[in-house]
XYZ file of C-alpha atoms in Angstrom:
697
model
C 0.105 0.096 0.069
C 1.309 3.471 -0.931
C 0.921 5.843 2.173
C 1.478 9.438 2.463
C 1.926 10.863 5.975
C 4.402 10.394 8.823
C 6.837 7.480 8.170
C 5.980 7.246 4.477
C 8.537 5.372 2.237
C 8.125 6.213 -1.297
C 7.925 3.579 -4.015
C 11.182 3.626 -6.303
C 10.506 5.164 -9.565
C 12.151 5.603 -12.696
C 13.524 9.026 -13.805
C 10.690 11.391 -14.679
C 10.312 11.857 -18.423
C 7.462 12.640 -20.706
C 5.585 9.573 -21.577
C 2.549 9.194 -23.993
C -0.187 7.287 -22.175
C -3.386 6.037 -23.881
C -6.308 8.066 -22.737
C -8.081 6.540 -19.718
C -5.343 3.926 -19.443
C -4.948 4.782 -15.717
C -8.153 4.699 -13.443
C -8.496 5.996 -10.030
C -10.819 4.627 -7.693
C -11.828 5.892 -4.150
C -12.854 3.450 -1.469
C -13.257 5.351 1.689
C -13.212 8.873 2.988
C -12.631 9.153 6.788
C -14.456 10.619 8.586
C -17.431 10.866 6.107
C -18.623 13.891 7.804
C -16.113 16.308 9.340
C -16.482 18.367 12.527
C -14.496 20.675 14.804
C -12.887 17.687 16.561
C -11.399 16.274 13.274
C -7.885 17.298 12.412
C -7.257 15.028 9.496
C -9.287 13.709 6.525
C -8.054 10.402 5.080
C -8.791 9.200 1.387
C -8.170 5.558 0.475
C -8.441 4.031 -2.849
C -6.703 2.166 -5.678
C -4.980 3.269 -8.986
C -4.906 0.671 -11.846
C -2.995 0.702 -15.096
C -5.375 -0.875 -17.612
C -3.171 -0.170 -20.595
C -0.672 -2.318 -22.339
C 2.380 -0.442 -21.330
C 4.210 0.477 -18.029
C 3.627 3.854 -16.749
C 6.474 5.539 -14.946
C 6.654 8.480 -12.474
C 2.941 8.408 -11.260
C 2.132 10.734 -8.524
C -1.344 10.981 -6.732
C -2.398 14.230 -5.382
C -5.648 14.932 -3.197
C -7.279 18.296 -3.731
C -10.075 20.199 -2.001
C -11.823 23.446 -3.028
C -14.095 26.197 -1.959
C -17.390 24.966 -0.578
C -20.546 24.544 -2.818
C -23.255 27.123 -2.708
C -25.875 25.437 -4.971
C -26.832 21.892 -5.809
C -26.154 22.455 -9.527
C -22.435 23.276 -8.713
C -22.283 19.886 -6.988
C -23.984 18.110 -9.929
C -21.356 19.739 -12.273
C -18.510 18.573 -10.135
C -19.880 15.037 -9.909
C -20.208 14.866 -13.746
C -16.456 16.085 -14.214
C -17.448 19.278 -15.838
C -16.601 21.218 -12.627
C -13.324 19.475 -12.003
C -11.556 22.730 -11.601
C -13.501 23.516 -8.315
C -11.033 21.243 -6.455
C -7.694 23.095 -6.831
C -6.215 23.308 -3.317
C -3.649 20.448 -2.603
C -4.211 18.460 0.488
C -1.285 16.094 0.009
C 0.732 14.523 -2.724
C 2.282 11.123 -2.809
C 5.915 10.397 -4.058
C 6.437 9.178 -7.711
C 6.177 5.462 -8.438
C 5.973 3.194 -11.351
C 2.737 1.256 -12.382
C 3.217 -1.812 -14.647
C 0.901 -2.731 -17.305
C -2.236 -4.359 -15.720
C -0.909 -3.387 -12.274
C -2.760 -1.795 -9.407
C -1.661 0.061 -6.272
C -3.579 0.828 -3.202
C -3.028 4.254 -1.677
C -3.942 6.289 1.296
C -3.766 10.073 1.247
C -4.194 12.120 4.387
C -4.725 15.992 4.501
C -5.403 18.692 6.949
C -9.185 18.813 7.841
C -8.662 22.147 9.614
C -8.481 23.694 6.085
C -12.184 22.700 5.565
C -13.564 24.073 8.819
C -16.299 26.632 8.465
C -18.992 28.362 10.603
C -21.730 26.942 8.488
C -22.915 23.605 7.410
C -20.860 23.219 4.269
C -20.125 20.682 1.393
C -16.644 20.689 -0.062
C -15.295 18.848 -3.285
C -12.486 16.320 -2.941
C -10.547 15.075 -6.024
C -7.617 12.705 -6.390
C -5.548 13.051 -9.522
C -2.933 10.662 -10.985
C -0.297 12.475 -13.142
C 3.179 11.926 -14.416
C 5.744 14.093 -16.415
C 3.390 13.612 -19.512
C 0.297 15.259 -17.799
C -2.834 13.964 -16.220
C -3.634 10.144 -16.161
C -6.757 9.807 -14.354
C -9.039 11.049 -11.486
C -11.654 10.406 -9.063
C -14.110 12.892 -7.277
C -16.067 12.895 -4.093
C -17.393 15.143 -1.348
C -17.069 15.780 2.374
C -19.367 17.644 4.716
C -18.480 19.945 7.452
C -20.835 20.344 10.524
C -19.902 23.211 12.762
C -20.092 23.268 16.445
C -23.660 24.087 17.821
C -25.069 23.346 14.348
C -28.590 22.471 15.918
C -28.634 26.206 17.132
C -28.382 27.636 13.627
C -29.861 24.845 11.391
C -33.488 23.745 11.105
C -33.134 20.138 9.920
C -34.746 18.985 6.671
C -37.633 16.504 7.487
C -36.982 13.445 5.401
C -39.281 10.512 4.664
C -38.335 7.432 2.833
C -40.325 5.358 0.193
C -38.853 1.743 0.288
C -39.780 -0.264 -2.925
C -40.802 -3.973 -2.514
C -41.382 -4.371 -6.218
C -40.009 -7.204 -8.431
C -40.288 -8.580 -11.871
C -43.446 -10.481 -12.828
C -42.881 -14.132 -12.238
C -46.293 -15.610 -13.173
C -48.437 -15.266 -16.270
C -51.491 -16.799 -14.780
C -51.836 -17.881 -11.209
C -51.133 -21.494 -12.050
C -47.616 -21.382 -13.220
C -44.293 -19.511 -12.825
C -42.238 -18.513 -15.726
C -39.039 -18.498 -13.820
C -37.500 -19.270 -10.429
C -35.519 -16.154 -9.846
C -37.763 -15.071 -6.947
C -36.375 -17.949 -5.018
C -32.945 -16.626 -5.368
C -33.922 -13.122 -4.342
C -35.368 -14.390 -1.191
C -32.282 -16.697 -0.280
C -30.407 -14.924 2.674
C -27.139 -16.778 1.574
C -27.256 -16.158 -2.190
C -25.781 -13.489 -4.206
C -28.425 -11.411 -5.741
C -30.752 -11.775 -2.855
C -32.301 -8.337 -3.370
C -35.542 -8.823 -1.657
C -33.866 -10.435 1.400
C -31.601 -7.457 1.653
C -34.445 -4.864 1.309
C -36.456 -6.385 4.126
C -33.526 -7.222 6.345
C -32.254 -3.630 6.159
C -35.577 -2.392 7.691
C -34.652 -3.754 11.105
C -37.476 -3.199 13.685
C -38.764 -0.358 11.552
C -39.050 3.475 11.481
C -42.125 5.720 10.998
C -39.824 7.597 8.358
C -39.999 4.694 6.074
C -43.068 3.890 4.007
C -42.835 0.548 2.085
C -44.359 0.566 -1.464
C -45.410 -3.192 -2.149
C -46.606 -4.812 -5.226
C -49.605 -7.158 -4.352
C -48.438 -9.532 -7.061
C -45.101 -9.905 -5.339
C -46.453 -10.911 -1.994
C -48.994 -13.329 -3.623
C -46.191 -14.933 -5.620
C -44.188 -15.350 -2.500
C -47.228 -16.674 -0.708
C -47.800 -19.284 -3.616
C -44.147 -20.482 -3.079
C -44.794 -21.595 0.357
C -46.583 -24.537 -1.131
C -45.236 -26.881 -4.027
C -45.593 -24.833 -7.212
C -44.695 -25.158 -10.816
C -42.057 -23.468 -13.078
C -42.877 -23.724 -16.777
C -44.682 -27.138 -15.968
C -41.837 -28.466 -13.692
C -42.727 -29.214 -10.234
C -40.919 -27.305 -7.339
C -40.935 -28.244 -3.672
C -42.381 -25.574 -1.073
C -39.789 -22.808 -0.574
C -38.829 -22.274 3.079
C -37.133 -18.913 2.320
C -40.509 -17.707 0.996
C -42.326 -18.535 4.151
C -39.725 -16.812 6.505
C -39.451 -13.645 4.365
C -43.218 -13.235 4.221
C -43.668 -13.959 7.816
C -40.902 -11.182 8.493
C -42.718 -8.769 6.238
C -46.090 -9.533 8.021
C -44.506 -8.795 11.360
C -43.032 -5.716 10.214
C -46.144 -4.139 8.643
C -48.416 -4.997 11.718
C -46.010 -3.272 14.096
C -47.354 0.075 15.404
C -45.908 2.972 13.517
C -44.791 1.039 10.424
C -46.353 2.167 7.281
C -46.980 0.821 3.855
C -49.104 1.294 0.586
C -49.811 -1.052 -2.096
C -49.399 -0.269 -5.894
C -52.233 -1.513 -8.025
C -51.811 -5.308 -8.778
C -48.715 -6.129 -10.821
C -47.634 -2.358 -10.468
C -49.399 -1.854 -13.928
C -48.559 1.172 -15.908
C -51.550 3.222 -15.442
C -50.455 5.873 -17.960
C -49.880 3.536 -20.784
C -53.219 1.903 -20.101
C -55.190 4.831 -19.890
C -53.727 6.334 -23.072
C -54.481 3.144 -24.892
C -58.190 2.906 -23.698
C -57.615 0.333 -21.122
C -58.652 2.175 -18.081
C -60.809 -0.722 -16.919
C -57.932 -2.785 -16.493
C -56.287 -0.183 -14.354
C -59.481 -0.149 -12.228
C -59.423 -3.999 -11.908
C -55.733 -3.714 -10.852
C -56.664 -1.244 -8.064
C -59.442 -3.683 -6.985
C -56.993 -6.499 -6.789
C -54.945 -4.618 -4.238
C -57.035 -6.469 -1.676
C -55.103 -9.656 -2.331
C -52.034 -7.924 -0.950
C -53.762 -6.844 2.366
C -55.111 -10.498 2.582
C -51.752 -11.885 2.303
C -50.093 -9.271 4.748
C -52.913 -9.253 7.139
C -52.673 -5.673 7.628
C -54.247 -2.473 6.090
C -52.134 -0.065 4.025
C -51.586 3.398 5.534
C -52.008 5.329 2.248
C -54.575 3.373 0.233
C -55.048 6.296 -2.315
C -51.465 6.977 -3.078
C -50.250 6.376 -6.778
C -46.600 6.162 -7.841
C -46.753 6.154 -11.676
C -43.883 5.032 -13.839
C -40.852 7.289 -13.465
C -42.895 9.500 -11.177
C -44.587 11.205 -14.222
C -48.219 11.422 -15.183
C -50.183 12.869 -17.836
C -53.509 14.830 -17.230
C -55.769 12.122 -18.575
C -54.475 9.548 -16.180
C -54.521 11.904 -13.158
C -58.249 12.738 -13.937
C -59.114 9.001 -14.554
C -57.461 7.923 -11.195
C -59.288 10.533 -9.316
C -62.611 9.730 -10.973
C -62.229 6.129 -10.006
C -62.749 6.828 -6.451
C -61.890 3.884 -3.981
C -60.390 2.062 -7.030
C -58.102 4.916 -7.993
C -56.027 7.507 -6.256
C -56.186 10.908 -4.927
C -52.501 11.591 -3.901
C -49.553 11.274 -6.309
C -45.897 10.516 -5.692
C -44.103 12.237 -8.541
C -40.594 13.105 -9.632
C -39.226 16.530 -8.829
C -38.455 16.532 -12.658
C -42.217 16.990 -13.203
C -43.268 18.658 -9.978
C -40.489 21.128 -10.395
C -39.420 24.089 -8.245
C -40.817 27.321 -9.439
C -38.648 29.621 -11.334
C -36.279 31.988 -9.588
C -35.838 29.920 -6.436
C -32.475 29.693 -4.853
C -33.300 26.695 -2.600
C -34.962 23.268 -2.875
C -38.669 23.645 -1.903
C -40.566 21.309 0.282
C -42.051 18.137 -1.328
C -45.855 18.692 -1.048
C -47.844 20.620 -3.512
C -51.418 20.678 -4.889
C -52.191 19.727 -8.471
C -55.533 20.139 -10.422
C -57.607 17.757 -12.310
C -59.378 19.003 -15.504
C -62.485 19.681 -13.504
C -60.688 21.982 -11.129
C -60.316 19.626 -8.143
C -56.945 20.171 -6.288
C -55.286 16.993 -5.075
C -51.986 16.490 -3.236
C -48.919 15.605 -4.961
C -45.560 14.690 -3.330
C -42.327 15.113 -5.150
C -39.349 12.787 -4.467
C -36.063 14.222 -5.335
C -35.093 13.039 -8.821
C -31.176 13.649 -8.270
C -31.131 11.775 -4.959
C -33.134 8.894 -6.538
C -30.398 8.551 -9.265
C -27.576 8.861 -6.763
C -28.818 6.163 -4.489
C -29.976 3.815 -7.250
C -26.724 3.564 -8.699
C -24.443 0.302 -8.233
C -23.527 0.164 -4.546
C -22.380 -3.502 -4.503
C -18.792 -2.383 -4.992
C -16.769 -0.533 -2.441
C -16.184 2.320 -4.804
C -19.800 2.521 -5.902
C -21.055 2.458 -2.384
C -18.623 5.229 -1.395
C -19.658 7.426 -4.352
C -23.402 7.065 -3.531
C -22.803 7.489 0.192
C -20.770 10.695 -0.070
C -23.032 12.189 -2.767
C -26.200 11.470 -0.717
C -24.742 13.173 2.255
C -23.561 16.057 0.267
C -26.979 16.496 -1.552
C -28.979 16.503 1.722
C -26.650 18.695 3.511
C -26.389 21.215 0.743
C -30.246 21.346 0.374
C -30.444 22.100 4.052
C -27.690 24.832 3.803
C -29.432 26.470 0.984
C -31.907 27.868 3.500
C -30.704 26.766 7.026
C -33.177 28.902 8.866
C -36.244 27.256 7.077
C -37.278 23.730 7.847
C -38.537 21.949 4.639
C -39.472 18.346 3.669
C -37.715 15.819 1.487
C -38.916 12.488 0.062
C -36.177 9.976 -0.839
C -37.426 7.281 -3.194
C -35.066 4.795 -4.961
C -36.040 3.421 -8.310
C -38.446 0.520 -8.361
C -35.687 -1.986 -9.431
C -33.276 -0.891 -6.631
C -30.812 -3.317 -5.817
C -28.508 -1.973 -3.040
C -25.766 -3.570 -0.963
C -26.856 -4.463 2.478
C -24.500 -1.976 4.000
C -25.653 0.937 1.785
C -29.247 0.030 2.577
C -28.587 0.116 6.265
C -26.569 3.345 5.966
C -29.494 5.140 4.234
C -31.846 4.566 7.194
C -29.457 4.891 10.051
C -26.681 7.392 9.210
C -26.261 9.120 12.571
C -24.230 12.134 11.522
C -26.618 13.224 8.987
C -29.556 12.694 11.230
C -28.134 14.487 14.168
C -27.111 17.569 12.163
C -29.205 18.401 9.033
C -31.842 15.540 8.562
C -34.758 14.777 10.796
C -37.049 11.639 10.134
C -40.690 12.162 9.531
C -43.593 10.264 8.191
C -44.865 10.435 4.517
C -48.102 11.578 5.903
C -46.468 14.635 7.629
C -44.773 15.550 4.519
C -48.054 15.807 2.750
C -49.922 17.416 5.583
C -51.826 20.765 4.519
C -49.443 22.816 6.853
C -46.381 21.425 4.921
C -47.585 22.111 1.419
C -45.781 24.655 -0.689
C -46.723 26.832 -3.618
C -43.090 26.915 -4.700
C -43.548 23.956 -7.028
C -45.332 23.742 -10.409
C -46.454 20.512 -12.416
C -44.952 20.808 -15.976
C -46.079 18.974 -19.104
C -45.909 15.183 -18.936
C -42.433 14.417 -20.401
C -42.493 10.603 -20.691
C -44.655 9.620 -23.538
C -41.773 8.173 -25.689
C -41.195 5.565 -22.802
C -44.867 4.301 -22.691
C -45.724 0.819 -24.163
C -46.279 0.849 -27.965
C -49.562 0.398 -29.552
C -48.534 -3.102 -30.903
C -47.666 -4.238 -27.377
C -50.786 -2.921 -25.813
C -52.963 -4.558 -28.565
C -51.621 -7.930 -27.276
C -52.659 -6.787 -23.809
C -56.133 -5.938 -25.011
C -56.688 -9.385 -26.712
C -56.005 -10.952 -23.275
C -58.238 -8.590 -21.556
C -61.117 -9.494 -23.942
C -60.544 -13.136 -23.448
C -60.221 -12.910 -19.652
C -63.541 -10.783 -19.511
C -65.316 -13.208 -21.591
C -64.127 -16.145 -19.472
C -65.197 -14.299 -16.263
C -68.699 -14.173 -17.802
C -68.924 -18.005 -17.732
C -69.562 -17.647 -14.015
C -72.617 -15.450 -13.804
C -73.418 -15.676 -10.069
C -69.743 -14.920 -9.142
C -67.563 -13.714 -12.151
C -64.032 -15.187 -12.010
C -61.587 -12.379 -13.102
C -58.416 -14.189 -12.122
C -57.390 -14.390 -15.788
C -57.320 -10.679 -15.918
C -54.141 -10.830 -13.827
C -52.220 -12.182 -17.035
C -52.688 -8.854 -18.878
C -52.065 -6.909 -15.632
C -48.699 -8.683 -15.169
C -47.920 -8.077 -18.830
C -48.559 -4.263 -18.330
C -46.384 -3.959 -15.313
C -44.049 -0.948 -15.119
C -41.225 -3.294 -14.731
C -41.420 -4.025 -18.440
C -40.885 -0.492 -19.525
C -37.611 0.211 -21.270
C -35.575 -0.789 -24.449
C -32.934 -3.323 -25.423
C -32.889 -6.429 -23.187
C -35.810 -5.194 -21.206
C -38.033 -4.627 -24.288
C -37.120 -8.132 -25.573
C -37.891 -9.656 -22.203
C -41.284 -7.915 -22.220
C -42.365 -9.289 -25.530
C -41.185 -12.707 -24.422
C -43.443 -12.545 -21.347
C -46.257 -11.179 -23.312
C -46.193 -14.168 -25.645
C -46.225 -16.614 -22.766
C -49.052 -14.793 -21.162
C -51.160 -14.838 -24.294
C -50.417 -18.660 -24.564
C -51.293 -19.077 -20.919
C -54.627 -17.170 -21.302
C -55.541 -19.065 -24.522
C -54.851 -22.390 -22.742
C -57.025 -21.548 -19.796
C -59.916 -20.359 -22.047
C -59.565 -23.424 -24.171
C -60.457 -25.789 -21.067
C -64.051 -24.866 -22.107
C -64.140 -26.489 -25.464
C -65.972 -28.580 -28.181
C -64.835 -32.221 -28.071
C -62.952 -33.114 -31.248
C -65.315 -35.134 -33.502
C -65.172 -36.681 -37.118
C -67.033 -34.907 -39.968
C -70.708 -34.923 -39.676
C -72.853 -36.975 -42.120
C -76.344 -36.027 -43.188
C -78.202 -38.854 -44.781
C -81.188 -37.362 -46.737
C -82.660 -33.953 -46.491
C -82.959 -33.927 -42.684
C -81.303 -35.630 -39.627
C -79.727 -35.161 -36.288
C -76.060 -33.936 -35.492
C -74.360 -34.676 -32.341
C -72.063 -32.288 -30.425
C -70.168 -32.469 -27.131
C -69.158 -29.532 -24.908
C -66.297 -30.060 -22.330
C -65.583 -28.318 -19.070
C -61.857 -29.323 -18.225
C -61.637 -26.955 -15.219
C -60.789 -28.573 -12.055
C -63.571 -26.521 -10.017
C -66.583 -24.413 -10.751
C -69.628 -24.766 -12.765
C -69.735 -22.776 -16.070
C -72.967 -21.648 -17.888
C -72.244 -21.682 -21.556
C -74.202 -20.719 -24.617
C -73.911 -22.902 -27.807
C -74.481 -21.142 -31.174
C -74.442 -23.136 -34.297
C -74.954 -21.825 -37.948
C -73.888 -22.997 -41.380
C -71.268 -20.803 -43.363
C -72.901 -18.795 -44.969
C -76.041 -18.752 -42.933
C -78.884 -20.571 -44.602
C -77.262 -23.733 -46.038
C -78.566 -25.607 -43.133
C -82.046 -25.130 -41.349
C -82.670 -25.704 -37.750
C -86.411 -26.486 -37.553
C -86.456 -26.552 -33.829
C -84.757 -23.269 -33.354
C -86.388 -19.783 -32.897
C -84.270 -18.603 -35.760
C -84.142 -21.352 -38.286
C -80.678 -20.180 -39.595
C -78.967 -20.467 -36.110
C -79.254 -22.919 -33.306
C -78.809 -21.384 -29.843
C -78.878 -23.168 -26.431
C -77.838 -22.301 -22.899
C -76.684 -25.032 -20.641
C -74.633 -25.444 -17.387
C -71.466 -27.836 -17.193
C -69.816 -28.911 -14.002
C -66.009 -29.082 -13.704
C -64.516 -32.039 -15.260
C -67.729 -32.938 -17.096
C -68.980 -33.288 -20.576
C -72.416 -32.305 -22.157
C -73.575 -34.131 -25.256
C -76.558 -32.543 -27.166
C -78.356 -33.379 -30.505
C -79.372 -30.712 -32.918
C -81.943 -31.380 -35.566
C -81.230 -30.011 -39.095
C -82.515 -30.194 -42.553
C -81.519 -28.991 -45.932
C -83.596 -26.053 -47.498
C -86.025 -26.918 -50.137
C -84.263 -27.082 -53.517
C -80.915 -27.798 -52.074
C -78.604 -30.226 -53.930
C -77.141 -33.255 -52.542
C -73.383 -34.376 -52.317
C -72.259 -31.105 -50.644
C -69.942 -30.313 -47.850
C -71.380 -27.593 -45.618
C -69.155 -25.651 -43.207
C -70.786 -25.290 -39.829
C -69.355 -22.856 -37.184
C -69.814 -23.927 -33.511
C -69.239 -21.269 -30.906
C -69.105 -21.552 -27.216
C -70.219 -18.135 -25.791
C -70.828 -16.804 -22.311
C -74.535 -15.709 -21.587
C -73.598 -12.101 -22.620
C -72.542 -13.546 -26.153
C -68.842 -13.140 -25.676
C -66.948 -15.874 -27.601
C -65.099 -18.329 -25.441
C -64.113 -20.914 -28.120
C -65.216 -21.774 -31.609
C -64.509 -24.398 -34.306
C -65.845 -25.122 -37.765
C -66.851 -28.641 -38.608
C -68.010 -30.054 -42.033
C -71.436 -31.717 -42.568
C -71.402 -33.979 -45.653
C -74.813 -34.348 -47.366
C -73.993 -37.502 -49.245
C -77.148 -39.456 -48.858
C -80.703 -38.976 -50.565
C -84.079 -38.089 -49.348
C -86.915 -40.646 -48.750
C -88.976 -39.450 -51.753
C -85.747 -39.714 -53.933
C -84.981 -43.179 -52.647
C -88.768 -44.272 -53.492
C -88.510 -42.814 -56.983
C -84.966 -44.423 -57.456
C -86.010 -47.869 -56.345
C -89.386 -47.562 -58.452
C -87.263 -46.629 -61.446
C -84.834 -49.525 -60.865
C -87.760 -51.947 -60.627
C -89.377 -50.799 -63.852
C -85.868 -51.243 -65.530
C -85.468 -54.684 -64.204
C -89.009 -55.821 -65.306
C -88.532 -54.325 -68.704
C -85.271 -56.111 -69.144
C -86.778 -59.289 -68.062
C -89.629 -59.119 -70.580
C -87.251 -58.451 -73.412
C -85.235 -61.474 -72.433
C -88.123 -63.651 -72.286
C -89.309 -62.595 -75.815
C -85.864 -63.177 -77.219
C -85.656 -66.671 -75.757
C -89.206 -67.528 -77.195
C -88.246 -66.198 -80.640
C -84.989 -68.270 -80.634
C -86.794 -71.535 -79.620
C -89.522 -71.003 -82.534
C -86.499 -70.454 -84.994
C -84.870 -73.599 -83.625
C -88.106 -75.682 -84.248
C -88.728 -74.584 -87.825
C -85.100 -75.240 -88.646
C -85.366 -78.678 -87.093
C -88.650 -79.549 -89.019
C -87.139 -78.629 -92.437
C -84.147 -80.754 -91.705
C -86.265 -83.733 -91.043
C -88.386 -83.313 -94.260
């Protein structure tokens, strides 16, 4: 390890000379800043990290220098420095290493310590820190971070920012219909000993809980986990009951039932309400809200904020906002939005509080809560590496401290909401909820309800035009969803006393916000949609017409036999059978109200068949030896099609009158031929007798 400070022994270096090094061949990674927050008692700040030569050639004469700079006064300055465009902000050297050589592919750990007194201030402050690698040829690489300074008696001069956290328990969709999983990745996410145990990490970090944390839970997730407590199927393959699923769910249940702990449920499968409303599928949105009850049933607790909506990317258009408000209890009246859409009003020099009122088209004013978009991006970055965790941690501390420092005498509110797909390291998740320095100095935990309370609302925000239309589901994609919705609604109508809408969860899962995106995400979305469409079709096809041979009709009338089948394992269905020739009129149904169409309604129990006979006849004047296509439809009582097939009716026989005429004609022909034969034989005998007499004479 390369160390700068007392007792430092420099690494031997070749004589300095200008050396051309490939751009980005040398990378500098920071791994710790100690202390992460400075105060009057701290005399030294220590930065640790690693420098690596990723190029093909050795690099000689490398030196590392730590820099600080003037404190930031705005969050935009902080963002510029983090992006690298404000690199010049950090120009005051804290310490410099001795020169060393870095072989190709080699790495060197380092520790740089500097005077923390230089960063002292009378105010809550955020400073830039940079570490740069150079040699005689110039700059080689750099890394940037931040450090905060909290002055003595800060509590007397600072009114803390009141912060509430939204904690997403939302995952990919793992089932198409309720019967089968499409993958077993959920088992990995729940396993406490597995890498990639995302859901385990998120619940484990909660500890005993905090009123400042509000869980955002997808009902589809907890019902999936609940299903895994018993043997389940993945793509038709049997899996044993998952013990981790039971433990995880029980831990979550215990958490949400504890006094003070709060949660809200997304609509089932976390459906993309905006995409669905825009594509005329608001009925599916309403059904997804109705199915939130499945989440409360599994959890055994009532949500704290049942009317809260968190749209995709925290953005919403006017049509969806209006629709969700109109839907009443199966909709929303409070909206969790990105600060990119619920923006600070122009001319502000500080970040305003989170709560604001937005208007529906009818003039109703509804609460909207802005989560901080910048902080969301910071904490949602990869924190599973040491350097990634440090970058996110120091930037989070810097953003929240600077927000407070913008107007230290005014207490404001802040909502911290990671992205839905958040996958933090366990240490980072715990840090976010329990960082003592931040909480003791400039942050004060509060509830989401307090953030949105009327007394804490601000007029310093404005709802800007919906910016996310390009990221919605395409028309082609939603057309597939519509097809599933139509089939699922028709299937539900087979149970008139208590409609079964379970199949609607397939198009809900297909419409999940999780599937938004391009590239691999888009490919995965279409793959899931195809599986969901097949699963819905297979479920609906359990009410079907038994396969039978071509029908035969002997004569001008007769009886055709059909068999309808209910292959469901439970539940009586009530079906309507509709039979008609193609085109209509080629067969007549003499016992039907409409002679061109046979219609019959009948119940069928689960696992049973129903065979029925249908009288038919040919219309007057029809010719024989025809093949007549007949369409047989299975409908619900509302007339929505469940299944259909076409069978051919062959009219190869003849009618009774035709048969009588034919037999009579054959009889006449036979008699006529017989008489002719008799006359011919008599004539031959007479001729033979004359010939015989002549010969004798």
